[in-house]
PDB file of C-alpha atoms in Angstrom:
ATOM      1  CA  MET A   1     134.139 139.260 244.096  1.00  0.00           C
ATOM      2  CA  LEU A   2     130.497 138.662 243.380  1.00  0.00           C
ATOM      3  CA  VAL A   3     128.322 136.939 245.916  1.00  0.00           C
ATOM      4  CA  SER A   4     127.089 134.512 243.258  1.00  0.00           C
ATOM      5  CA  GLU A   5     130.596 133.243 242.496  1.00  0.00           C
ATOM      6  CA  VAL A   6     131.300 129.823 243.900  1.00  0.00           C
ATOM      7  CA  ILE A   7     134.854 128.992 244.850  1.00  0.00           C
ATOM      8  CA  ALA A   8     135.789 125.432 245.692  1.00  0.00           C
ATOM      9  CA  MET A   9     137.469 125.575 249.057  1.00  0.00           C
ATOM     10  CA  ARG A  10     139.678 122.895 250.527  1.00  0.00           C
ATOM     11  CA  THR A  11     138.395 121.331 253.712  1.00  0.00           C
ATOM     12  CA  GLY A  12     141.792 120.227 254.968  1.00  0.00           C
ATOM     13  CA  SER A  13     140.741 116.577 255.223  1.00  0.00           C
ATOM     14  CA  GLU A  14     141.524 115.588 251.638  1.00  0.00           C
ATOM     15  CA  PRO A  15     144.382 113.188 252.466  1.00  0.00           C
ATOM     16  CA  ALA A  16     142.198 111.387 254.986  1.00  0.00           C
ATOM     17  CA  THR A  17     139.109 111.195 252.757  1.00  0.00           C
ATOM     18  CA  ALA A  18     140.881 110.642 249.440  1.00  0.00           C
ATOM     19  CA  ARG A  19     139.907 107.618 247.401  1.00  0.00           C
ATOM     20  CA  SER A  20     142.392 105.467 245.559  1.00  0.00           C
ATOM     21  CA  PRO A  21     141.380 103.811 242.278  1.00  0.00           C
ATOM     22  CA  LEU A  22     142.300 100.358 243.554  1.00  0.00           C
ATOM     23  CA  ARG A  23     140.961  98.376 240.611  1.00  0.00           C
ATOM     24  CA  MET A  24     143.005 100.452 238.185  1.00  0.00           C
ATOM     25  CA  ARG A  25     146.092 100.065 240.374  1.00  0.00           C
ATOM     26  CA  LEU A  26     145.468  96.314 240.524  1.00  0.00           C
ATOM     27  CA  TRP A  27     145.432  95.965 236.724  1.00  0.00           C
ATOM     28  CA  LEU A  28     148.436  98.269 236.278  1.00  0.00           C
ATOM     29  CA  SER A  29     150.351  96.269 238.862  1.00  0.00           C
ATOM     30  CA  LEU A  30     149.514  93.005 237.093  1.00  0.00           C
ATOM     31  CA  TRP A  31     150.532  94.548 233.744  1.00  0.00           C
ATOM     32  CA  GLY A  32     153.829  95.715 235.264  1.00  0.00           C
ATOM     33  CA  MET A  33     154.460  92.284 236.772  1.00  0.00           C
ATOM     34  CA  ALA A  34     153.912  90.588 233.425  1.00  0.00           C
ATOM     35  CA  TRP A  35     156.309  92.904 231.564  1.00  0.00           C
ATOM     36  CA  ALA A  36     158.918  92.802 234.332  1.00  0.00           C
ATOM     37  CA  LEU A  37     158.820  88.996 234.377  1.00  0.00           C
ATOM     38  CA  PHE A  38     159.102  88.919 230.585  1.00  0.00           C
ATOM     39  CA  GLY A  39     162.063  91.327 230.708  1.00  0.00           C
ATOM     40  CA  LEU A  40     163.734  89.365 233.499  1.00  0.00           C
ATOM     41  CA  VAL A  41     163.553  86.108 231.547  1.00  0.00           C
ATOM     42  CA  ALA A  42     164.521  87.688 228.203  1.00  0.00           C
ATOM     43  CA  PHE A  43     167.535  89.572 229.577  1.00  0.00           C
ATOM     44  CA  ALA A  44     168.679  86.577 231.660  1.00  0.00           C
ATOM     45  CA  LEU A  45     168.589  84.321 228.583  1.00  0.00           C
ATOM     46  CA  ASN A  46     170.493  86.884 226.487  1.00  0.00           C
ATOM     47  CA  GLY A  47     173.286  87.311 229.043  1.00  0.00           C
ATOM     48  CA  ARG A  48     172.426  90.821 230.270  1.00  0.00           C
ATOM     49  CA  PRO A  49     172.623  90.510 234.067  1.00  0.00           C
ATOM     50  CA  GLY A  50     172.341  94.268 234.740  1.00  0.00           C
ATOM     51  CA  TRP A  51     169.093  94.619 232.828  1.00  0.00           C
ATOM     52  CA  ALA A  52     167.811  91.368 234.323  1.00  0.00           C
ATOM     53  CA  ALA A  53     168.495  92.764 237.808  1.00  0.00           C
ATOM     54  CA  ALA A  54     166.669  95.985 236.941  1.00  0.00           C
ATOM     55  CA  CYS A  55     163.657  93.969 235.780  1.00  0.00           C
ATOM     56  CA  ALA A  56     163.838  91.904 238.972  1.00  0.00           C
ATOM     57  CA  VAL A  57     163.665  95.107 241.062  1.00  0.00           C
ATOM     58  CA  VAL A  58     160.637  96.314 239.065  1.00  0.00           C
ATOM     59  CA  LEU A  59     159.048  92.886 239.513  1.00  0.00           C
ATOM     60  CA  LEU A  60     159.631  93.042 243.267  1.00  0.00           C
ATOM     61  CA  LEU A  61     158.081  96.521 243.476  1.00  0.00           C
ATOM     62  CA  ALA A  62     155.057  95.365 241.467  1.00  0.00           C
ATOM     63  CA  VAL A  63     154.565  92.353 243.756  1.00  0.00           C
ATOM     64  CA  VAL A  64     154.758  94.536 246.884  1.00  0.00           C
ATOM     65  CA  ASP A  65     152.313  97.016 245.354  1.00  0.00           C
ATOM     66  CA  LEU A  66     149.965  94.167 244.482  1.00  0.00           C
ATOM     67  CA  GLY A  67     150.095  93.006 248.105  1.00  0.00           C
ATOM     68  CA  VAL A  68     149.247  96.499 249.370  1.00  0.00           C
ATOM     69  CA  ILE A  69     146.404  96.804 246.883  1.00  0.00           C
ATOM     70  CA  THR A  70     144.844  93.470 247.834  1.00  0.00           C
ATOM     71  CA  TYR A  71     145.192  94.306 251.541  1.00  0.00           C
ATOM     72  CA  ARG A  72     143.358  97.599 251.067  1.00  0.00           C
ATOM     73  CA  MET A  73     140.685  96.031 248.878  1.00  0.00           C
ATOM     74  CA  ARG A  74     139.976  93.436 251.578  1.00  0.00           C
ATOM     75  CA  GLN A  75     139.509  96.141 254.215  1.00  0.00           C
ATOM     76  CA  GLY A  76     136.107  96.773 252.718  1.00  0.00           C
ATOM     77  CA  PRO A  77     134.094  99.866 251.873  1.00  0.00           C
ATOM     78  CA  HIS A  78     134.597 101.510 255.276  1.00  0.00           C
ATOM     79  CA  TYR A  79     138.237 102.159 254.469  1.00  0.00           C
ATOM     80  CA  GLN A  80     138.016 102.320 250.678  1.00  0.00           C
ATOM     81  CA  PRO A  81     134.538 103.541 249.751  1.00  0.00           C
ATOM     82  CA  GLY A  82     133.260 102.800 246.275  1.00  0.00           C
ATOM     83  CA  ARG A  83     131.193 104.873 243.886  1.00  0.00           C
ATOM     84  CA  GLY A  84     128.005 104.525 245.920  1.00  0.00           C
ATOM     85  CA  VAL A  85     129.513 105.644 249.238  1.00  0.00           C
ATOM     86  CA  PRO A  86     130.099 109.388 249.661  1.00  0.00           C
ATOM     87  CA  PRO A  87     133.255 110.682 251.381  1.00  0.00           C
ATOM     88  CA  TYR A  88     132.957 110.924 255.132  1.00  0.00           C
ATOM     89  CA  GLU A  89     134.769 112.576 257.977  1.00  0.00           C
ATOM     90  CA  PRO A  90     137.404 110.131 259.276  1.00  0.00           C
ATOM     91  CA  ASP A  91     137.113 108.467 262.666  1.00  0.00           C
ATOM     92  CA  HIS A  92     139.061 110.289 265.375  1.00  0.00           C
ATOM     93  CA  GLY A  93     139.067 107.558 267.998  1.00  0.00           C
ATOM     94  CA  ASP A  94     135.798 108.022 269.852  1.00  0.00           C
ATOM     95  CA  GLY A  95     133.625 106.515 267.140  1.00  0.00           C
ATOM     96  CA  ARG A  96     132.113 109.828 266.043  1.00  0.00           C
ATOM     97  CA  PRO A  97     133.448 112.266 263.451  1.00  0.00           C
ATOM     98  CA  ARG A  98     134.897 115.461 264.859  1.00  0.00           C
ATOM     99  CA  ARG A  99     132.760 118.510 264.239  1.00  0.00           C
ATOM    100  CA  PRO A 100     133.550 122.123 265.054  1.00  0.00           C
ATOM    101  CA  LYS A 101     132.196 123.021 268.465  1.00  0.00           C
ATOM    102  CA  ARG A 102     129.442 125.575 268.381  1.00  0.00           C
ATOM    103  CA  GLY A 103     129.672 128.339 270.911  1.00  0.00           C
ATOM    104  CA  ALA A 104     127.762 131.524 271.596  1.00  0.00           C
ATOM    105  CA  ASP A 105     128.966 132.883 268.266  1.00  0.00           C
ATOM    106  CA  GLY A 106     127.348 130.083 266.243  1.00  0.00           C
ATOM    107  CA  GLY A 107     130.648 128.336 265.535  1.00  0.00           C
ATOM    108  CA  ARG A 108     132.276 131.137 263.596  1.00  0.00           C
ATOM    109  CA  PRO A 109     136.064 131.120 263.876  1.00  0.00           C
ATOM    110  CA  GLY A 110     137.586 133.925 265.937  1.00  0.00           C
ATOM    111  CA  GLY A 111     134.444 135.529 267.277  1.00  0.00           C
ATOM    112  CA  GLY A 112     131.918 135.631 270.043  1.00  0.00           C
ATOM    113  CA  GLY A 113     133.467 133.493 272.752  1.00  0.00           C
ATOM    114  CA  THR A 114     134.869 134.382 276.123  1.00  0.00           C
ATOM    115  CA  GLY A 115     137.585 132.549 277.958  1.00  0.00           C
ATOM    116  CA  PRO A 116     141.327 132.419 278.385  1.00  0.00           C
ATOM    117  CA  PHE A 117     142.087 132.088 274.653  1.00  0.00           C
ATOM    118  CA  SER A 118     139.424 134.354 273.175  1.00  0.00           C
ATOM    119  CA  GLY A 119     141.210 137.641 273.842  1.00  0.00           C
ATOM    120  CA  ARG A 120     138.170 138.900 275.751  1.00  0.00           C
ATOM    121  CA  PRO A 121     137.769 139.171 279.547  1.00  0.00           C
TER     122      PRO A 121
END
C-alpha cells in the first residue's frame, strides 16, 4: 500500500455520533399517516375488515414514529446536531469527552508502557 493512499477508517463511535434525518422522517411519517388513514376509511366503508385492521396497525406505527421524531427534535441540537454542528464525541458521564490516555509511548496502542497489563516488568 502506498503511503499517499487514504483509507477511511471507522472510529467505533458511529452509532453514538450518527445523525438521523429527522425532517425527512417527519414528512415520511405524515405521508404514511395520511395514506394509512385513507386506507382505513376506504376499506372499512367497503366491508374489508382485515385490510382495515392492517391499515390501522400501519397508522398506529406512524403515529408512534411521529411521537418519537417530535421528541427527538425537541431535544435540541445537542442531541440531534444540524448541518452547522459537526459530530462530537458523546458525553461519558463526567461532562468531558473520553480521550485516549497518553502515556510514555505517546498514546500508541500496545507499546511503551510499564505496569501489570503491559507485559513488561
